[in-house]
Amino acid sequence: MQRLSELQLGGAGRTPVILQSEATECGLACLAMVAAHHGHLEDLSSLRRQFGVSQRGATLKTLMTTATGLALSPRAIRCEADELTRVTLPAVLHWQFNHFVVVTRVSRDKVTIHDPAVGKRQYRLDEVRRSFTG
């Protein structure tokens, strides 16, 4: 099976930080951030009731289905950390093999990440290369 390293959901606007309240809902929290970026303002508890969260967390397939249910147009792509400058932002990334985060800004050597577990963080590109599981 082809590894799909990130979920791209482009647009322009402000992306809020939405923190997960359960360890397994990072994917749903990421979609809530992207949806809010596009003007769909729903709180995480409403999304949890509407779409549910597995005890094992979200898969790429469930993220794609949920994103479509939020009237977003998701597209899964495979890329390397060095190619993030060409990705439409915000984008949901697979992180450290077991987590999802939202990348909101990419410059030549820094990447801004909204991590639903810890909040907004800025990483050097070499740090992103180690954590981005694409």
Short mmCIF file of C-alpha atoms in Angstrom, two decimals:
data_model
loop_
_atom_site.label_atom_id
_atom_site.label_comp_id
_atom_site.label_asym_id
_atom_site.label_seq_id
_atom_site.Cartn_x
_atom_site.Cartn_y
_atom_site.Cartn_z
CA MET A 1 0.00 0.00 0.00
CA GLN A 2 1.31 3.43 -0.89
CA ARG A 3 2.14 5.56 2.15
CA LEU A 4 0.15 8.75 2.16
CA SER A 5 2.09 11.25 4.19
CA GLU A 6 -0.22 14.17 4.48
CA LEU A 7 -3.67 15.41 3.81
CA GLN A 8 -3.86 18.68 1.93
CA LEU A 9 -6.81 20.99 2.46
CA GLY A 10 -5.89 24.37 0.97
CA GLY A 11 -7.33 27.83 1.38
CA ALA A 12 -6.67 31.29 2.75
CA GLY A 13 -7.66 32.63 6.16
CA ARG A 14 -6.67 32.37 9.77
CA THR A 15 -6.10 28.93 11.27
CA PRO A 16 -6.90 28.66 14.98
CA VAL A 17 -5.22 26.28 17.40
CA ILE A 18 -7.72 23.70 18.65
CA LEU A 19 -6.45 21.38 21.34
CA GLN A 20 -7.56 17.77 21.56
CA SER A 21 -9.18 16.65 24.80
CA GLU A 22 -8.53 12.94 24.25
CA ALA A 23 -5.37 11.26 22.97
CA THR A 24 -7.22 9.64 20.06
CA GLU A 25 -8.81 12.77 18.62
CA CYS A 26 -5.79 14.54 17.13
CA GLY A 27 -7.07 13.92 13.60
CA LEU A 28 -10.50 15.34 14.37
CA ALA A 29 -8.93 18.37 16.09
CA CYS A 30 -6.77 18.95 13.00
CA LEU A 31 -9.83 18.85 10.76
CA ALA A 32 -11.59 21.27 13.12
CA MET A 33 -8.67 23.70 12.67
CA VAL A 34 -8.75 23.41 8.89
CA ALA A 35 -12.55 23.70 8.81
CA ALA A 36 -12.38 26.85 10.97
CA HIS A 37 -9.78 28.25 8.56
CA HIS A 38 -12.44 27.90 5.85
CA GLY A 39 -15.19 29.49 7.95
CA HIS A 40 -16.83 26.32 9.30
CA LEU A 41 -16.90 27.17 13.00
CA GLU A 42 -17.86 24.05 14.93
CA ASP A 43 -16.49 23.14 18.31
CA LEU A 44 -14.63 19.89 18.80
CA SER A 45 -17.31 18.31 20.99
CA SER A 46 -19.92 18.86 18.25
CA LEU A 47 -17.62 17.28 15.69
CA ARG A 48 -16.95 14.37 18.04
CA ARG A 49 -20.70 13.74 18.35
CA GLN A 50 -21.25 14.12 14.61
CA PHE A 51 -18.33 12.02 13.35
CA GLY A 52 -17.20 9.96 16.34
CA VAL A 53 -13.68 9.02 17.35
CA SER A 54 -12.34 5.47 17.38
CA GLN A 55 -10.46 4.25 20.44
CA ARG A 56 -7.55 3.70 18.06
CA GLY A 57 -7.66 7.22 16.59
CA ALA A 58 -8.23 8.31 13.01
CA THR A 59 -6.94 6.73 9.84
CA LEU A 60 -6.27 8.63 6.63
CA LYS A 61 -9.48 7.15 5.22
CA THR A 62 -11.61 8.38 8.14
CA LEU A 63 -9.97 11.82 7.95
CA MET A 64 -10.82 12.02 4.24
CA THR A 65 -14.43 10.96 4.88
CA THR A 66 -14.80 13.39 7.79
CA ALA A 67 -13.26 16.25 5.79
CA THR A 68 -15.75 15.63 3.00
CA GLY A 69 -18.55 15.66 5.59
CA LEU A 70 -17.32 19.10 6.66
CA ALA A 71 -17.71 20.37 3.07
CA LEU A 72 -13.94 20.41 2.55
CA SER A 73 -12.25 18.98 -0.53
CA PRO A 74 -9.47 16.78 0.84
CA ARG A 75 -6.66 15.42 -1.27
CA ALA A 76 -4.09 12.96 0.03
CA ILE A 77 -0.61 13.44 -1.38
CA ARG A 78 2.81 12.01 -0.75
CA CYS A 79 5.72 14.37 -0.32
CA GLU A 80 8.94 14.92 1.59
CA ALA A 81 9.47 17.59 4.24
CA ASP A 82 11.58 19.61 1.78
CA GLU A 83 8.57 19.82 -0.56
CA LEU A 84 6.22 21.42 1.99
CA THR A 85 6.83 24.85 0.44
CA ARG A 86 4.76 23.65 -2.54
CA VAL A 87 1.81 22.40 -0.48
CA THR A 88 -1.34 24.51 -0.17
CA LEU A 89 -1.81 25.46 3.47
CA PRO A 90 -3.15 24.68 5.96
CA ALA A 91 -2.44 20.98 5.56
CA VAL A 92 -2.80 18.03 7.91
CA LEU A 93 0.45 16.09 8.29
CA HIS A 94 1.14 12.64 9.67
CA TRP A 95 3.62 13.16 12.52
CA GLN A 96 5.87 10.67 14.33
CA PHE A 97 3.95 7.68 12.93
CA ASN A 98 1.01 8.07 15.36
CA HIS A 99 -0.19 11.66 15.39
CA PHE A 100 -1.66 14.34 13.13
CA VAL A 101 -0.74 18.04 13.14
CA VAL A 102 -1.59 21.05 10.95
CA VAL A 103 1.15 22.92 9.13
CA THR A 104 0.19 26.57 8.73
CA ARG A 105 3.35 28.24 7.46
CA VAL A 106 6.52 27.13 5.71
CA SER A 107 9.53 29.33 5.09
CA ARG A 108 12.95 28.44 3.75
CA ASP A 109 14.14 26.99 7.06
CA LYS A 110 11.18 27.06 9.49
CA VAL A 111 7.77 25.41 9.68
CA THR A 112 4.87 26.52 11.88
CA ILE A 113 2.80 23.63 13.22
CA HIS A 114 -0.48 23.67 15.13
CA ASP A 115 -0.22 20.52 17.23
CA PRO A 116 -3.56 19.61 18.83
CA ALA A 117 -1.68 18.00 21.75
CA VAL A 118 0.52 20.98 22.69
CA GLY A 119 -0.47 24.08 20.68
CA LYS A 120 1.41 26.26 18.20
CA ARG A 121 5.06 25.36 17.64
CA GLN A 122 7.76 26.45 15.25
CA TYR A 123 10.32 23.92 14.03
CA ARG A 124 13.50 24.10 12.01
CA LEU A 125 13.25 22.17 8.76
CA ASP A 126 15.73 19.53 10.00
CA GLU A 127 13.43 18.89 13.00
CA VAL A 128 10.45 18.51 10.67
CA ARG A 129 12.39 15.99 8.58
CA ARG A 130 12.78 13.79 11.68
CA SER A 131 9.11 13.95 12.76
CA PHE A 132 7.24 14.15 9.44
CA THR A 133 6.33 10.58 8.57
CA GLY A 134 5.71 10.92 4.86
#
